[in-house]
mmCIF file with all atom_site columns, C-alpha atoms in Angstrom:
data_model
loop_
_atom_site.group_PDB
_atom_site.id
_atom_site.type_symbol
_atom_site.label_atom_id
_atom_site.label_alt_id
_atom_site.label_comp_id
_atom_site.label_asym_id
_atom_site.label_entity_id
_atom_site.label_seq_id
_atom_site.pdbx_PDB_ins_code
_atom_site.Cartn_x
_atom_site.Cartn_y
_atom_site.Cartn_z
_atom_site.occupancy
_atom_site.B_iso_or_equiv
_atom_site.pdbx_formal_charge
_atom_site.auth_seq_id
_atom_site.auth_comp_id
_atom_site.auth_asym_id
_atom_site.auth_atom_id
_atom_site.pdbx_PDB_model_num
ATOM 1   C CA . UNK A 1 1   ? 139.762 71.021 72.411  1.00 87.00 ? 1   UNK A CA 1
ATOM 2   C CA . UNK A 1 2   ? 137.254 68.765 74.376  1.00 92.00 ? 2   UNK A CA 1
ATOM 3   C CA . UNK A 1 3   ? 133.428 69.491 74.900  1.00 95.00 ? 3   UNK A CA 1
ATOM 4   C CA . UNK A 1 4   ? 132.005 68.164 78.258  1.00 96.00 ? 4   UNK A CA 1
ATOM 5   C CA . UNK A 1 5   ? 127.811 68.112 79.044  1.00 97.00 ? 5   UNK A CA 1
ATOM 6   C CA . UNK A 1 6   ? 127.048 66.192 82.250  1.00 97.00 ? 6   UNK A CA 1
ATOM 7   C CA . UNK A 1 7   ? 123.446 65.035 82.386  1.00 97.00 ? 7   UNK A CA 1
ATOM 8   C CA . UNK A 1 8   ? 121.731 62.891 85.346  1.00 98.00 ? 8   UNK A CA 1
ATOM 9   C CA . UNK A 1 9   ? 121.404 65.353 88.418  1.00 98.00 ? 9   UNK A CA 1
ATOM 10  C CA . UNK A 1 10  ? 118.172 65.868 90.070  1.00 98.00 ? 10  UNK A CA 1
ATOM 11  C CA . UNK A 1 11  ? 116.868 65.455 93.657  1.00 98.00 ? 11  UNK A CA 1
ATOM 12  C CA . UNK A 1 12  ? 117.211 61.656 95.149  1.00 98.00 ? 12  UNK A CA 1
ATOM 13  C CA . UNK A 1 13  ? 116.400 60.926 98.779  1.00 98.00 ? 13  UNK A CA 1
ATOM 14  C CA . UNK A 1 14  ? 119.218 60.029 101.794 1.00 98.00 ? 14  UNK A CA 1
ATOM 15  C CA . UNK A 1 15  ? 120.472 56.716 100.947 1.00 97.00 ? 15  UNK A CA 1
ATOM 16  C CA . UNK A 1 16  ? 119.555 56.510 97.008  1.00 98.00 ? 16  UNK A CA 1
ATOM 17  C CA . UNK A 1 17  ? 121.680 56.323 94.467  1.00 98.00 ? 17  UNK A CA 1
ATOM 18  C CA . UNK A 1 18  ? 122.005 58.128 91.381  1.00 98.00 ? 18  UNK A CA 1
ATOM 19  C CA . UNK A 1 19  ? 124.272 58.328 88.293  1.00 98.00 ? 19  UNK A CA 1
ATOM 20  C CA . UNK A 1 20  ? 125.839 61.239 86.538  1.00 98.00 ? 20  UNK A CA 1
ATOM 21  C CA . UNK A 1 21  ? 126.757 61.275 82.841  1.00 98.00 ? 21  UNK A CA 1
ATOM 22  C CA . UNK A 1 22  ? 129.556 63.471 80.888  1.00 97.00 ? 22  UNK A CA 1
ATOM 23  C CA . UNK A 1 23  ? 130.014 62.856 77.347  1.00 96.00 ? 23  UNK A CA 1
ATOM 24  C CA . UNK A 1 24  ? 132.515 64.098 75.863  1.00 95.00 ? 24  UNK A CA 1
ATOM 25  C CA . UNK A 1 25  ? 133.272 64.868 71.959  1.00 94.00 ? 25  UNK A CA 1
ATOM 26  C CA . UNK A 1 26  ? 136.451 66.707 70.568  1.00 91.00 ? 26  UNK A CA 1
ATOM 27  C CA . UNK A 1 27  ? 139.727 65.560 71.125  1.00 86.00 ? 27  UNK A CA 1
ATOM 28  C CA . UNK A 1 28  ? 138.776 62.708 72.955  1.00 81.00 ? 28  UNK A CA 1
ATOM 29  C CA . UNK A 1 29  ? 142.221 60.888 72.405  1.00 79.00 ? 29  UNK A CA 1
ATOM 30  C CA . UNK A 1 30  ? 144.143 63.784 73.533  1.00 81.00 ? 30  UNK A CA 1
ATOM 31  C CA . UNK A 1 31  ? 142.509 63.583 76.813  1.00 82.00 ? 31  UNK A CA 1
ATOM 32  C CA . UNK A 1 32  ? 145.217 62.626 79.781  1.00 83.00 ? 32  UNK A CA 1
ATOM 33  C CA . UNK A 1 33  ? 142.266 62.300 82.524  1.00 90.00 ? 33  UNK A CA 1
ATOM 34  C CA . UNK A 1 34  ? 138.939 63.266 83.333  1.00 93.00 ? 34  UNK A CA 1
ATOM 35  C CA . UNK A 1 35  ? 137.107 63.481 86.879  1.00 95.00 ? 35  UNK A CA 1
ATOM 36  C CA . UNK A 1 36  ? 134.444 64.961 88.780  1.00 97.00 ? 36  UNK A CA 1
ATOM 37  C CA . UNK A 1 37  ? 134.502 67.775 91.133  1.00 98.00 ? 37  UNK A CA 1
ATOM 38  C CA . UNK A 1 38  ? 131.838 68.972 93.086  1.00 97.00 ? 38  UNK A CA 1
ATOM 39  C CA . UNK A 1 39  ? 130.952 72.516 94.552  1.00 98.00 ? 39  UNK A CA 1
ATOM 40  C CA . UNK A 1 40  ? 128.337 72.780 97.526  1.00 96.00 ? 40  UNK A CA 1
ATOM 41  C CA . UNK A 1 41  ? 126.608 76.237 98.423  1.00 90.00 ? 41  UNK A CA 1
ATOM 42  C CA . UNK A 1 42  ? 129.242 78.065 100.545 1.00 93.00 ? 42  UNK A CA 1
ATOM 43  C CA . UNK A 1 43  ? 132.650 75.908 100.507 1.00 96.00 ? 43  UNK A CA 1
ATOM 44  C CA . UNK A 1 44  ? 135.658 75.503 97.480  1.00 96.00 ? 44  UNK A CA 1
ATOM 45  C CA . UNK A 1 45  ? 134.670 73.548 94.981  1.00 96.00 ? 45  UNK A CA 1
ATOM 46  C CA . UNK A 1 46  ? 136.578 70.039 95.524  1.00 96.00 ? 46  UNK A CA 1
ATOM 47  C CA . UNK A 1 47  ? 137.541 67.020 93.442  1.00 95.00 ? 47  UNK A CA 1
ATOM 48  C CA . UNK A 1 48  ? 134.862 64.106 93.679  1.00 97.00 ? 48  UNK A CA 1
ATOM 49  C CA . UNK A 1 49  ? 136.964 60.823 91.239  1.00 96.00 ? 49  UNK A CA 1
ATOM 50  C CA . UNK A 1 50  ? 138.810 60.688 88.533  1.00 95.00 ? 50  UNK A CA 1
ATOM 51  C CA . UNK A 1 51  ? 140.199 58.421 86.170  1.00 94.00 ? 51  UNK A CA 1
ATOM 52  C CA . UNK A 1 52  ? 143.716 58.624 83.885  1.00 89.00 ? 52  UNK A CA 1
ATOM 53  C CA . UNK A 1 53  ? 143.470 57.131 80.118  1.00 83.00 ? 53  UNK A CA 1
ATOM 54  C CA . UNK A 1 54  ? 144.949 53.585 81.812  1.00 85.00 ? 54  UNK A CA 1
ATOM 55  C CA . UNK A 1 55  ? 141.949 53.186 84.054  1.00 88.00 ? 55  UNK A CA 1
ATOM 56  C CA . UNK A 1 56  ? 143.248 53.977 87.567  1.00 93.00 ? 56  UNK A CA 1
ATOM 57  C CA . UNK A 1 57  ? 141.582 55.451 89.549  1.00 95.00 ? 57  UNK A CA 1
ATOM 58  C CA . UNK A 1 58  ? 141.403 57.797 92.124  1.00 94.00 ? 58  UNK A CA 1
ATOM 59  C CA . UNK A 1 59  ? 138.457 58.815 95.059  1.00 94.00 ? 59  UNK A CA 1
ATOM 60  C CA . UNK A 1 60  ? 138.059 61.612 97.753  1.00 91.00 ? 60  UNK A CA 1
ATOM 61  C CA . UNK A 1 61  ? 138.520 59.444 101.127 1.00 87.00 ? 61  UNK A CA 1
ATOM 62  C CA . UNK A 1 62  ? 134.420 60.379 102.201 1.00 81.00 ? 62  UNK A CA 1
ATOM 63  C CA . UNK A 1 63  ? 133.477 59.308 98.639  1.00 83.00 ? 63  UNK A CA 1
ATOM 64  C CA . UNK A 1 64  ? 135.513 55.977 98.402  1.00 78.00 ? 64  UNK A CA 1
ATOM 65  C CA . UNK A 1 65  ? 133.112 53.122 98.701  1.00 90.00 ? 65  UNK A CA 1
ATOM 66  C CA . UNK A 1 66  ? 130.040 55.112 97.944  1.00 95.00 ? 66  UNK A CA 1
ATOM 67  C CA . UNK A 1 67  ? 130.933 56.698 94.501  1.00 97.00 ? 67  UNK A CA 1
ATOM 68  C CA . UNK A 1 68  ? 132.114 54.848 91.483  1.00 97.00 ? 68  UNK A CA 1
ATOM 69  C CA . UNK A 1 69  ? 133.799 56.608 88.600  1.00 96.00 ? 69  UNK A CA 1
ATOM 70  C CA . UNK A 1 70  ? 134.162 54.634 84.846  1.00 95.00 ? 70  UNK A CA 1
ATOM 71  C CA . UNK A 1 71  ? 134.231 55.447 81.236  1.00 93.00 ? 71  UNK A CA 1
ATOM 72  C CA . UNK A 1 72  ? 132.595 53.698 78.590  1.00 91.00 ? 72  UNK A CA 1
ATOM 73  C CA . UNK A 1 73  ? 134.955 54.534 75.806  1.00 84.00 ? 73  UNK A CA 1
ATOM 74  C CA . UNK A 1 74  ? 132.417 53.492 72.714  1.00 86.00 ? 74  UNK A CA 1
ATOM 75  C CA . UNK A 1 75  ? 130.016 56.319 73.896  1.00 90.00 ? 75  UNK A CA 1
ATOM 76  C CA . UNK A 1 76  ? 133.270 58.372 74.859  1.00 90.00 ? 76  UNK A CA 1
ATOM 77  C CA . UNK A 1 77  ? 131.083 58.962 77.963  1.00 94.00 ? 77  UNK A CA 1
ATOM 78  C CA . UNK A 1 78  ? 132.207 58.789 81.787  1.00 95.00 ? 78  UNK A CA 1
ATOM 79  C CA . UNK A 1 79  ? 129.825 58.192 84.334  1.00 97.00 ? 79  UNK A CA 1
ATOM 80  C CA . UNK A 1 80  ? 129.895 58.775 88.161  1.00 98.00 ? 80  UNK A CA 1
ATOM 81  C CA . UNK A 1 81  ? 127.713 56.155 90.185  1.00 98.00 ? 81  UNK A CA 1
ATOM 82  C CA . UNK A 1 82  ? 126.528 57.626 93.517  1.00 98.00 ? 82  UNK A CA 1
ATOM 83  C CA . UNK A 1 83  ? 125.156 55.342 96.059  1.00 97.00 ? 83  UNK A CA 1
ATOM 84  C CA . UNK A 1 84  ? 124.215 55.786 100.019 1.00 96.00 ? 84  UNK A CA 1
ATOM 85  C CA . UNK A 1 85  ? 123.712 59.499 99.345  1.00 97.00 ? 85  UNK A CA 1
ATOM 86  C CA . UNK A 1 86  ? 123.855 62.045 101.676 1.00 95.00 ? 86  UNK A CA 1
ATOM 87  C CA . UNK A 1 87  ? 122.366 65.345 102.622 1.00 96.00 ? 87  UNK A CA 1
ATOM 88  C CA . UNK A 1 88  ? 125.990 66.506 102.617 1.00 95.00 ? 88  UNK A CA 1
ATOM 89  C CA . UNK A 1 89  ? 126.232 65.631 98.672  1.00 96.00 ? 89  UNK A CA 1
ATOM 90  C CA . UNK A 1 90  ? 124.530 67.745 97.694  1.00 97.00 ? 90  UNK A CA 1
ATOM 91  C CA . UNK A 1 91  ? 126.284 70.453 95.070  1.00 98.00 ? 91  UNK A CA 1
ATOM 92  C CA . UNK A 1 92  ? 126.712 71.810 92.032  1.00 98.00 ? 92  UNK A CA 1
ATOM 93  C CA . UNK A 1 93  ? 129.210 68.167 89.931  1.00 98.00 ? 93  UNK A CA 1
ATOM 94  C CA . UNK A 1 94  ? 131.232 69.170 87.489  1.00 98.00 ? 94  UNK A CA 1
ATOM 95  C CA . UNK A 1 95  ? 133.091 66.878 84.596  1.00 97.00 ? 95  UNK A CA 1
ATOM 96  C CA . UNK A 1 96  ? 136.264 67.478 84.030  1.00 96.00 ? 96  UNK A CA 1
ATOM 97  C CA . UNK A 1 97  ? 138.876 66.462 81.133  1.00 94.00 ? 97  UNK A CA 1
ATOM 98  C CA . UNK A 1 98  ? 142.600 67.511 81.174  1.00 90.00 ? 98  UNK A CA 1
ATOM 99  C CA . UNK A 1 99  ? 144.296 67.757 78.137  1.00 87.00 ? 99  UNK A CA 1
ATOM 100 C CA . UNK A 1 100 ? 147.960 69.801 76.574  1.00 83.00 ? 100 UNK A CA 1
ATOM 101 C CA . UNK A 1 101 ? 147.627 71.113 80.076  1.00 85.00 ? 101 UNK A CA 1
ATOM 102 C CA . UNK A 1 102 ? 144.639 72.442 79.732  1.00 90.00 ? 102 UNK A CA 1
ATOM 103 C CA . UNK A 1 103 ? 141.303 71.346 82.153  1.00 92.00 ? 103 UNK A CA 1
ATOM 104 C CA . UNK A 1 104 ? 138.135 71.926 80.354  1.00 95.00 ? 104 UNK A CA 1
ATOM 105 C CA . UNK A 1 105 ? 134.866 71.869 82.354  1.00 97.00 ? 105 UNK A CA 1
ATOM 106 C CA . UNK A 1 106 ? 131.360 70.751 81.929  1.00 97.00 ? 106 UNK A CA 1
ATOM 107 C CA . UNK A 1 107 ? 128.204 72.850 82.604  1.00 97.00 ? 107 UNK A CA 1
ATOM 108 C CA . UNK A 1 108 ? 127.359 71.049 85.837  1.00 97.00 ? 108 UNK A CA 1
ATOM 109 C CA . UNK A 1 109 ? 124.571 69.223 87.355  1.00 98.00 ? 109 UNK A CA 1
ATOM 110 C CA . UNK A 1 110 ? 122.363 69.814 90.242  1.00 98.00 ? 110 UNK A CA 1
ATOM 111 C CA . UNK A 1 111 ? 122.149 67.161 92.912  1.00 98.00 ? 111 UNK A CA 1
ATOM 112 C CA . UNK A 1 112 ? 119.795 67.695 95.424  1.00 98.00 ? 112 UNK A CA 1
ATOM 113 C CA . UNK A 1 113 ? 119.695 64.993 98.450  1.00 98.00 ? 113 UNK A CA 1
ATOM 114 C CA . UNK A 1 114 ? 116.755 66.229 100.450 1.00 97.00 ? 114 UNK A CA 1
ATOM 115 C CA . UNK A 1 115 ? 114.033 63.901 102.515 1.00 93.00 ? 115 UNK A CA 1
#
């Protein structure tokens, strides 16, 4: 059993940058992967990064270059660093761990690119 709260969301202008937080605390050694999905108003929520317990990783194609996923694994903490934002980022991100088959979800965070 894993518990995920994401912290960092808030409202950044077109072309900041911002950085999302999920710390987990649990089972953190029975965790297989973790990632971030996002969910905008009115569309499926979609997958955002993730990375497996070796460190690969893996990137939507529109986030690749612009979004960085790691894990600091002394805070047991993974963090998503958002840079070049868009209007079209903005949505609902959700952490995500996947563990005995199981994916266990954050609370979300709010991020808001508006001018």
């Amino acid at each position: 059993q894993v518990q995920l709260v994401e912290s960092g969301g808030g409202l950044v202008q077109p072309g900041g940058s911002l950085r999302l937080s999920c710390a987990a605390s649990g089972s953190i050694f029975s965790i297989n992967a973790m990632g971030w999905y996002r969910q905008a108003p009115g569309k499926e929520r979609e997958l955002v990064a993730q990375i497996t317990t070796g460190g690969n990783t893996n990137y939507a194609g529109s986030m690749k270059g612009r979004f960085t996923i790691s894990r600091d694994n002394v805070k047991n903490t993974v963090y998503l660093q958002m840079n070049s934002l868009k209007p079209e980022d903005t949505a609902d991100y959700y952490c995500s761990a996947v563990l005995s088959y199981r994916r266990y979800w954050g609370q979300g965070t709010r991020v808001t690119v508006s001018s």
